[in-house]
Short mmCIF file of C-alpha atoms in Angstrom, two decimals:
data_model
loop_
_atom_site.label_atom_id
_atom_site.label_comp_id
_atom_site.label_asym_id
_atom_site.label_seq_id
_atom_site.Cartn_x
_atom_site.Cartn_y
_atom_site.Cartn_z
CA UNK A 19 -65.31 5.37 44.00
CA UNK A 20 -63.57 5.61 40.41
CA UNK A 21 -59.56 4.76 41.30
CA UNK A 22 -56.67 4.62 38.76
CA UNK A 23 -53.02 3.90 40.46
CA UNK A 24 -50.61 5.82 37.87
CA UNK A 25 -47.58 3.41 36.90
CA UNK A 26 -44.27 3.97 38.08
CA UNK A 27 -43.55 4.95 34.20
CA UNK A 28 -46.56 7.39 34.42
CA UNK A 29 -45.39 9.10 37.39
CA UNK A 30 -42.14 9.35 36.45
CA UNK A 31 -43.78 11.51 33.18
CA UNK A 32 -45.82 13.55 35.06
CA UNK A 33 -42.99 14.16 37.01
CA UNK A 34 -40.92 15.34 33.87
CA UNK A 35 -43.62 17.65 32.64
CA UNK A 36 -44.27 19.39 35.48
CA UNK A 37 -40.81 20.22 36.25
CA UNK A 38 -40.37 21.12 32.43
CA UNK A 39 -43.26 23.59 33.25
CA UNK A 40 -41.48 25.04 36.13
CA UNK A 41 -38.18 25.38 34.31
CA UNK A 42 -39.56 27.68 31.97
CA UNK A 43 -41.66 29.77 34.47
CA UNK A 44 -39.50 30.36 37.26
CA UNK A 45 -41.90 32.61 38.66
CA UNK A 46 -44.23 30.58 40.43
CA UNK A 47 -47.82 32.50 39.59
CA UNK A 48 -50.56 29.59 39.05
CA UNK A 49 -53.43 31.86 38.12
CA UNK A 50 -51.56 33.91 35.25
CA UNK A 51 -50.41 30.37 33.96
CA UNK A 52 -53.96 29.11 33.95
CA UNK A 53 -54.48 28.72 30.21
CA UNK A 54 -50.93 27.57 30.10
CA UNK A 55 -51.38 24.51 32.31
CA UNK A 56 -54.56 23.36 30.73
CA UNK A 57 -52.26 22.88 27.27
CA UNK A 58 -49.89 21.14 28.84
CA UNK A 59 -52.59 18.94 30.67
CA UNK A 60 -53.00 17.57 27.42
CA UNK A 61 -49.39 15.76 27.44
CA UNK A 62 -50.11 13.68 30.45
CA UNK A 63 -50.18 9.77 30.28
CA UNK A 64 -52.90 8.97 28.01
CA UNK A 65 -54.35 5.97 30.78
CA UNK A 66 -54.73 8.97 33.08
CA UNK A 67 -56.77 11.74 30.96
CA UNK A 68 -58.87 8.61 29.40
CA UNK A 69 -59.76 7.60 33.23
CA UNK A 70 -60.53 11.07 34.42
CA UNK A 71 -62.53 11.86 31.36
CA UNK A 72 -64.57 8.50 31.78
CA UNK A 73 -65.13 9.34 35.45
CA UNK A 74 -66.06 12.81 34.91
CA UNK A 75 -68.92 11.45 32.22
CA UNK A 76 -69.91 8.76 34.67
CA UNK A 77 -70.44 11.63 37.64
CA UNK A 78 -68.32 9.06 39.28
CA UNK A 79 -68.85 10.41 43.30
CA UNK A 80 -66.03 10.36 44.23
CA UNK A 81 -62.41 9.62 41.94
CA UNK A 82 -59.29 8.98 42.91
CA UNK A 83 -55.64 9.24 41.39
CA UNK A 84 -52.86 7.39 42.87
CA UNK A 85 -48.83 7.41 42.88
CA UNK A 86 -48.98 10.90 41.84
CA UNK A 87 -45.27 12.42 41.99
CA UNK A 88 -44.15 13.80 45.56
CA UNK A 89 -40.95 14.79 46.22
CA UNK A 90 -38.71 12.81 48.58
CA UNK A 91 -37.26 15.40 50.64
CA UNK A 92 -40.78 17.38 51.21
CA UNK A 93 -40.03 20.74 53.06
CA UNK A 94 -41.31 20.52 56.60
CA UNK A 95 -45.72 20.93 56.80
CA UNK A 96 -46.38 24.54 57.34
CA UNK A 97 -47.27 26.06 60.67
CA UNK A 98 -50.40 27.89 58.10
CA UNK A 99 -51.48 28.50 54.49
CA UNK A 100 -49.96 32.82 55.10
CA UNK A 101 -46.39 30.70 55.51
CA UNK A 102 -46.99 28.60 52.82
CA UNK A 103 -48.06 31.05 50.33
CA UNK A 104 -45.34 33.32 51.52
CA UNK A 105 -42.53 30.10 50.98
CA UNK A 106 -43.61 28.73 47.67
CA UNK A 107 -44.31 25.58 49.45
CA UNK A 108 -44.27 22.46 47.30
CA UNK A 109 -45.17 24.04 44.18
CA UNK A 110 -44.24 21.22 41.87
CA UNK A 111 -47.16 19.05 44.10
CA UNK A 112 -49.06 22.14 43.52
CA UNK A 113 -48.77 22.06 39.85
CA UNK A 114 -49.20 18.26 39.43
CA UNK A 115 -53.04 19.28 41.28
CA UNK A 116 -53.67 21.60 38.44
CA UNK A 117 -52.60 19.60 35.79
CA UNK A 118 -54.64 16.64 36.75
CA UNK A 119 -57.49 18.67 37.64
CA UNK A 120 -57.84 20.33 34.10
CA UNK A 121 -58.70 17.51 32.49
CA UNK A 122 -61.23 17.27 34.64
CA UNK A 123 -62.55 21.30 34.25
CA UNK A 124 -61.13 24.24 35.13
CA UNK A 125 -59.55 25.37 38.62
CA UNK A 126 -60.88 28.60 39.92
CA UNK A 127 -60.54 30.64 43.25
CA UNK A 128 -62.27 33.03 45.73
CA UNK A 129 -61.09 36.41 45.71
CA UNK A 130 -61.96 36.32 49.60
CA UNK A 131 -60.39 33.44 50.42
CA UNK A 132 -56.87 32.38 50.85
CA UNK A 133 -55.82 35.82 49.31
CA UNK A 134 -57.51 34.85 45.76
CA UNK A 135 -54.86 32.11 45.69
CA UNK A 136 -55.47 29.11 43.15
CA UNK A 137 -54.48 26.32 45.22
CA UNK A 138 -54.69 25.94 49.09
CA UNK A 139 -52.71 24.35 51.58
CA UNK A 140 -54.63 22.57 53.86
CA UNK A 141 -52.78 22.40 57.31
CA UNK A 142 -53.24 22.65 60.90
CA UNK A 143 -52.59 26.08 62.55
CA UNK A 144 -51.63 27.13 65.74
CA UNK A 145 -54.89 28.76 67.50
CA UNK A 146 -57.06 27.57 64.81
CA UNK A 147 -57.82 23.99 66.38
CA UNK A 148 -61.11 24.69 66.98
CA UNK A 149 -62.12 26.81 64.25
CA UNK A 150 -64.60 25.80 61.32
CA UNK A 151 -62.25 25.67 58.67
CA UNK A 152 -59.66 23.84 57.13
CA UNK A 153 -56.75 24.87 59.47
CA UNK A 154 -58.25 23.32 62.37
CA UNK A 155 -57.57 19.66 63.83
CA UNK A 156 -59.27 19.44 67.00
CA UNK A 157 -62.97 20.18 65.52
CA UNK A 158 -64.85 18.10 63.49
CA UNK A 159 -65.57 19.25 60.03
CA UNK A 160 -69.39 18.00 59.46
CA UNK A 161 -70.39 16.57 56.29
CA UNK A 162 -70.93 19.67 53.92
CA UNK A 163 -71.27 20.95 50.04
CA UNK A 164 -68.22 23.68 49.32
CA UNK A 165 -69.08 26.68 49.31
CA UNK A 166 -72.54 25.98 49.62
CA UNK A 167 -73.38 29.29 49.92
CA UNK A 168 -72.72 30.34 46.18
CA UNK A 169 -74.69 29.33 42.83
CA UNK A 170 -71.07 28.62 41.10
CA UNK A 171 -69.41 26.91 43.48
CA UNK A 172 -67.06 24.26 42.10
CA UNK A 173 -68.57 20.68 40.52
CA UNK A 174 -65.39 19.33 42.36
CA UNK A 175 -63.25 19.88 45.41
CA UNK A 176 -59.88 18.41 44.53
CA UNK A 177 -57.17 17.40 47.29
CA UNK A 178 -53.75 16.14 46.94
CA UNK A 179 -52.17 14.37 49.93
CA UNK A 180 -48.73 15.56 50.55
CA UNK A 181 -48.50 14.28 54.26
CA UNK A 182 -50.67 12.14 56.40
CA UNK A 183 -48.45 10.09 58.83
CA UNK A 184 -51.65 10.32 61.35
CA UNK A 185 -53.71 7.96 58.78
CA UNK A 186 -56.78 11.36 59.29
CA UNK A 187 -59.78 10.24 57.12
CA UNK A 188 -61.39 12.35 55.03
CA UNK A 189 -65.49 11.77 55.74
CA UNK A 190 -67.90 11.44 52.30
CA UNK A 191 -71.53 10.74 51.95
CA UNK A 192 -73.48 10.72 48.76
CA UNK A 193 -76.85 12.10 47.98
CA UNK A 194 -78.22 8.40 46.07
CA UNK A 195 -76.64 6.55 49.46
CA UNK A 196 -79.86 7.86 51.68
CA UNK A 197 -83.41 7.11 50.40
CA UNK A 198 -85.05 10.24 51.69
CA UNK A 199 -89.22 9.48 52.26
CA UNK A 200 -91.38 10.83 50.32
CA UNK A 201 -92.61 14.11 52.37
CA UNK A 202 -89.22 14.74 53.34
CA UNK A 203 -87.97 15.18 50.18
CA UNK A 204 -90.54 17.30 48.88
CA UNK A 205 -89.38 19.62 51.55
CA UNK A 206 -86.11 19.45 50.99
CA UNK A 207 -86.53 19.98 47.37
CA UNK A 208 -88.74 23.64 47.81
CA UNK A 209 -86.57 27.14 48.03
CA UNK A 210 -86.87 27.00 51.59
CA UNK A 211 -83.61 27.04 52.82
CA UNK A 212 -80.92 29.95 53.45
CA UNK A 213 -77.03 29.02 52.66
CA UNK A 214 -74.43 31.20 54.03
CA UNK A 215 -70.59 31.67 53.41
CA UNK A 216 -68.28 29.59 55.71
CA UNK A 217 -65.87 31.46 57.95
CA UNK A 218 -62.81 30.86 55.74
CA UNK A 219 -64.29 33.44 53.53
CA UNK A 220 -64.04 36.99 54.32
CA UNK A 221 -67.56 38.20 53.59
CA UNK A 222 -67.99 41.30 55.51
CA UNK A 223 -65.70 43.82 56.82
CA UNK A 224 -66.01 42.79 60.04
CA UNK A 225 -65.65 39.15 59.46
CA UNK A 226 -62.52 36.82 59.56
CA UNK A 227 -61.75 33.84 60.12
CA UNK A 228 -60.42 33.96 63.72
CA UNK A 229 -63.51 36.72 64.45
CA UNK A 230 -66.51 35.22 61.85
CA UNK A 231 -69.54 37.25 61.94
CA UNK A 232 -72.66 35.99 62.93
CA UNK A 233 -75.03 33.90 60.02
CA UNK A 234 -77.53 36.39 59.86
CA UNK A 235 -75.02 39.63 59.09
CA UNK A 236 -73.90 37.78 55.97
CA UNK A 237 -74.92 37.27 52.63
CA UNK A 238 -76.77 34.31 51.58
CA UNK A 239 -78.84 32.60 48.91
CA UNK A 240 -82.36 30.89 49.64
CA UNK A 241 -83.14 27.88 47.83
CA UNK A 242 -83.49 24.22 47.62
CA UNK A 243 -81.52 21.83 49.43
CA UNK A 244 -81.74 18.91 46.38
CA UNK A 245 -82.39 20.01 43.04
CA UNK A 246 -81.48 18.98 39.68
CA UNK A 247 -82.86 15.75 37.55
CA UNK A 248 -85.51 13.73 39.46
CA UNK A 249 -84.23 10.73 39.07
CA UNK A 250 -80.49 11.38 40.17
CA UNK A 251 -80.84 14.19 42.16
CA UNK A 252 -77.96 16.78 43.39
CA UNK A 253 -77.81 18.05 46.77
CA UNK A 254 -76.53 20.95 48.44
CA UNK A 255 -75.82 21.20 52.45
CA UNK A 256 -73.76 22.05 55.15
CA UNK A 257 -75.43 21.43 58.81
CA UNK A 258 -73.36 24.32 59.80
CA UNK A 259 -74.01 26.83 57.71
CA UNK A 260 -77.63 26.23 56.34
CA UNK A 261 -81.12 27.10 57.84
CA UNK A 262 -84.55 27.40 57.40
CA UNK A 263 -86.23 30.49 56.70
CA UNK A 264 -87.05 32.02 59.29
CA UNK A 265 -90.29 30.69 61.17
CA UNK A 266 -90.55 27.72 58.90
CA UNK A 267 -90.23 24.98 61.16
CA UNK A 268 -90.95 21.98 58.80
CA UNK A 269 -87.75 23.29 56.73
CA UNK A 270 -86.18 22.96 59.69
CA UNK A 271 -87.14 19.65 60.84
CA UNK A 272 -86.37 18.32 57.02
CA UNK A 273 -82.61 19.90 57.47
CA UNK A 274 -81.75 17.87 60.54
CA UNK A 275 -83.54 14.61 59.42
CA UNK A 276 -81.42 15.14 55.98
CA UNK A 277 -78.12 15.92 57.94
CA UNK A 278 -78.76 13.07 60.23
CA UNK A 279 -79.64 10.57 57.61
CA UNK A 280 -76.42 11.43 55.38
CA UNK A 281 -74.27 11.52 59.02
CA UNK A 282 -75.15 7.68 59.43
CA UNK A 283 -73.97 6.65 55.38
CA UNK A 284 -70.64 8.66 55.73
CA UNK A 285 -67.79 6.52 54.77
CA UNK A 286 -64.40 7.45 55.22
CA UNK A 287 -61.74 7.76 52.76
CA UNK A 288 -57.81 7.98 53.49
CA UNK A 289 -55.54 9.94 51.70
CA UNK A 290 -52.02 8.77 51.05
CA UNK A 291 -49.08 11.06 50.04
CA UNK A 292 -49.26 11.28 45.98
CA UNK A 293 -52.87 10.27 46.37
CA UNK A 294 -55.75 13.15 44.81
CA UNK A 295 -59.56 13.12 45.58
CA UNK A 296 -61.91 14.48 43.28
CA UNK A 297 -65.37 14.80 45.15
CA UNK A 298 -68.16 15.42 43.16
CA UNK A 299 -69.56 18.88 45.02
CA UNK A 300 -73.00 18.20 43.73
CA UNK A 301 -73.48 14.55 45.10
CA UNK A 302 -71.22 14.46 48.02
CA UNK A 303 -70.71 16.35 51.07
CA UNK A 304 -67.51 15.32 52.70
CA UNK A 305 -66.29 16.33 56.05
CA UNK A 306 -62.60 15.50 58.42
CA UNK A 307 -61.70 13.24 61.58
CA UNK A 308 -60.41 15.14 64.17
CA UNK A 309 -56.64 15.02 65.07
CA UNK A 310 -53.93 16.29 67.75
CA UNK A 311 -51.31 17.76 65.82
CA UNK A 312 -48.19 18.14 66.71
CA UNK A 313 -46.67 21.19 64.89
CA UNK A 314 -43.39 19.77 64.10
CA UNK A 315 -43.52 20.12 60.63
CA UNK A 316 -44.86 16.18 60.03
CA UNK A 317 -48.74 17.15 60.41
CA UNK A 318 -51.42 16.31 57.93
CA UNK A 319 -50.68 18.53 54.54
CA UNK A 320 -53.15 18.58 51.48
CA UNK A 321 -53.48 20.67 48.46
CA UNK A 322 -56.47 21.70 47.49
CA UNK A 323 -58.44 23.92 44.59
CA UNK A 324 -62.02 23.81 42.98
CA UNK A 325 -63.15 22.90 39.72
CA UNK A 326 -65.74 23.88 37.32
CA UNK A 327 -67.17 22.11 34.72
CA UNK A 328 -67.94 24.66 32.70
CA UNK A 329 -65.94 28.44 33.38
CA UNK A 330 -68.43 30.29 31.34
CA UNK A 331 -70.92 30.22 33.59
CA UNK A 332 -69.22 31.71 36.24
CA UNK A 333 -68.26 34.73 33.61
CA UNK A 334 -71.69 35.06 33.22
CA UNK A 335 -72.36 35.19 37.13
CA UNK A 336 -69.23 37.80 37.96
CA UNK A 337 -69.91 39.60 34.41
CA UNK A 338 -65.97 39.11 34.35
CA UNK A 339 -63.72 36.43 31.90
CA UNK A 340 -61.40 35.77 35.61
CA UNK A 341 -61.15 32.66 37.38
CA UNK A 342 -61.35 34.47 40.74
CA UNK A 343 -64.98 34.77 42.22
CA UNK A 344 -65.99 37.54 44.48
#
């Protein structure tokens, strides 16, 4: 893991030009300001754009900003993402994510989930303990590629700790930490494998998230589970929402070896307030420790968005210049 800790003289700036932002768009609206924030991305502390553009030409796994700006007197964690959105919750923290992330690539969004939005909040919900999604506590979240389901999901899943008094670790495991055999990964590297949406995104009328559809009534892609160069391979998987196709029961065997191989290298990584993760979505899966909250307002609280590398190619894909995907 690639880690810069900002200096108290580097927060401090980032501070100042994110509130200088927000001064002059009073309107919080992160996805019209888009083009706006990537400009002033360019004004951050020069230590921090030269370490994030090293990392990002290293394919660093996993890197990590610390002593990021967070306010003092954070408003209470919010009982769900609906009341966060609907608050304006801890926008300046939400802005500080994008610029950061923009040096990195560009933030985009799902049109299906979160309401489009460009930044989530990531925080336990009441009924939603045991759901497969980021609003639960109570269920482990395996080891998993975002979005894994889609050919331009992001290159990186970025979160921003604004609370973690519980210490919750966030799981990673990287594709060059297993040595898969031989016959195994010829397997896993054939178009033999379905991926399907997760159940945070609405994919079907009759889906949500507290009433997801079953796997086989959504849409999916078929195709390898690592791909890319030879010698440093990508990978693409999530135990819970992968399969075989149907009947193929070598795919099949490959997938749970694979999962169960990556399972035992997971390390864990802890997130402390003004502390941002950028995980590499094409050679880490990452995953989340269970937890009891307590729904007092001091529960775990993250911000997170996705980043491309390159926007273009998702115009291409949608047929659309937008940063929200369909």
């Amino acid at each position: 893991m690639a880690r810069y800790v900002l200096s108290d003289a580097e927060r401090t700036e980032t501070a100042r030009i994110a509130d200088r932002f927000l001064d002059t768009h009073p309107a919080w609206n992160p996805m019209e300001y888009a083009e706006e924030i990537r400009v002033e991305a360019e004004r951050l502390p020069v230590g921090v754009r030269q370490f994030l553009v090293s990392s990002r030409a290293a394919e660093e796994a996993v890197i990590a900003l610390a002593n990021l700006p967070v306010a003092e007197n954070l408003v209470p964690t919010p009982a769900s993402w609906q009341i966060a959105a609907k608050e304006d919750a801890a926008i300046r923290e939400e802005l500080v994510l994008l610029l950061v992330s923009s040096v990195l690539g560009d933030p985009f969004a799902w049109a299906n989930q979160q309401n489009g939005r460009l930044v989530h909040d990531v925080c336990p919900s009441k009924g939603q303990e045991n759901s497969l999604t980021s609003a639960s506590s109570q269920q482990q979240l395996t080891l998993h590629t975002e979005d894994v389901f889609h050919a331009c999901r992001g290159d990186y899943v970025a979160l921003m700790c604004l609370r973690n008094p519980d210490a919750v670790g966030t799981t990673v495991a990287t594709v060059d930490s297993v040595g898969f055999a031989g016959p195994l990964r010829e397997v896993l590297l054939q178009d033999r494998f379905r991926f399907f949406p997760d159940d945070s995104h609405e994919v079907v009328p009759e889906h949500t998230a507290e009433h997801p559809s079953a796997l086989e009534d959504r849409p999916h892609e078929v195709a390898s589970v690592l791909f890319g160069p030879a010698e440093f391979p990508y990978l693409r998987i999530d135990a819970d929402f992968t399969s075989p196709v149907p009947g193929d029961d070598e795919a099949e065997r490959a997938m749970r070896e694979a999962a169960e191989q990556l399972a035992a290298a997971a390390e864990r990584i802890v997130l402390a307030p003004g502390e941002a993760a950028f995980i590499d979505n094409y050679r880490v899966i990452h995953g989340r420790d269970t937890f009891t909250p307590r729904y007092d307002g001091t529960d775990r609280w993250l911000k997170r968005t996705s980043i491309v590398r390159d926007l273009r190619r998702t115009y291409v894909h949608t047929q659309s210049r937008s940063r929200l995907l369909a």
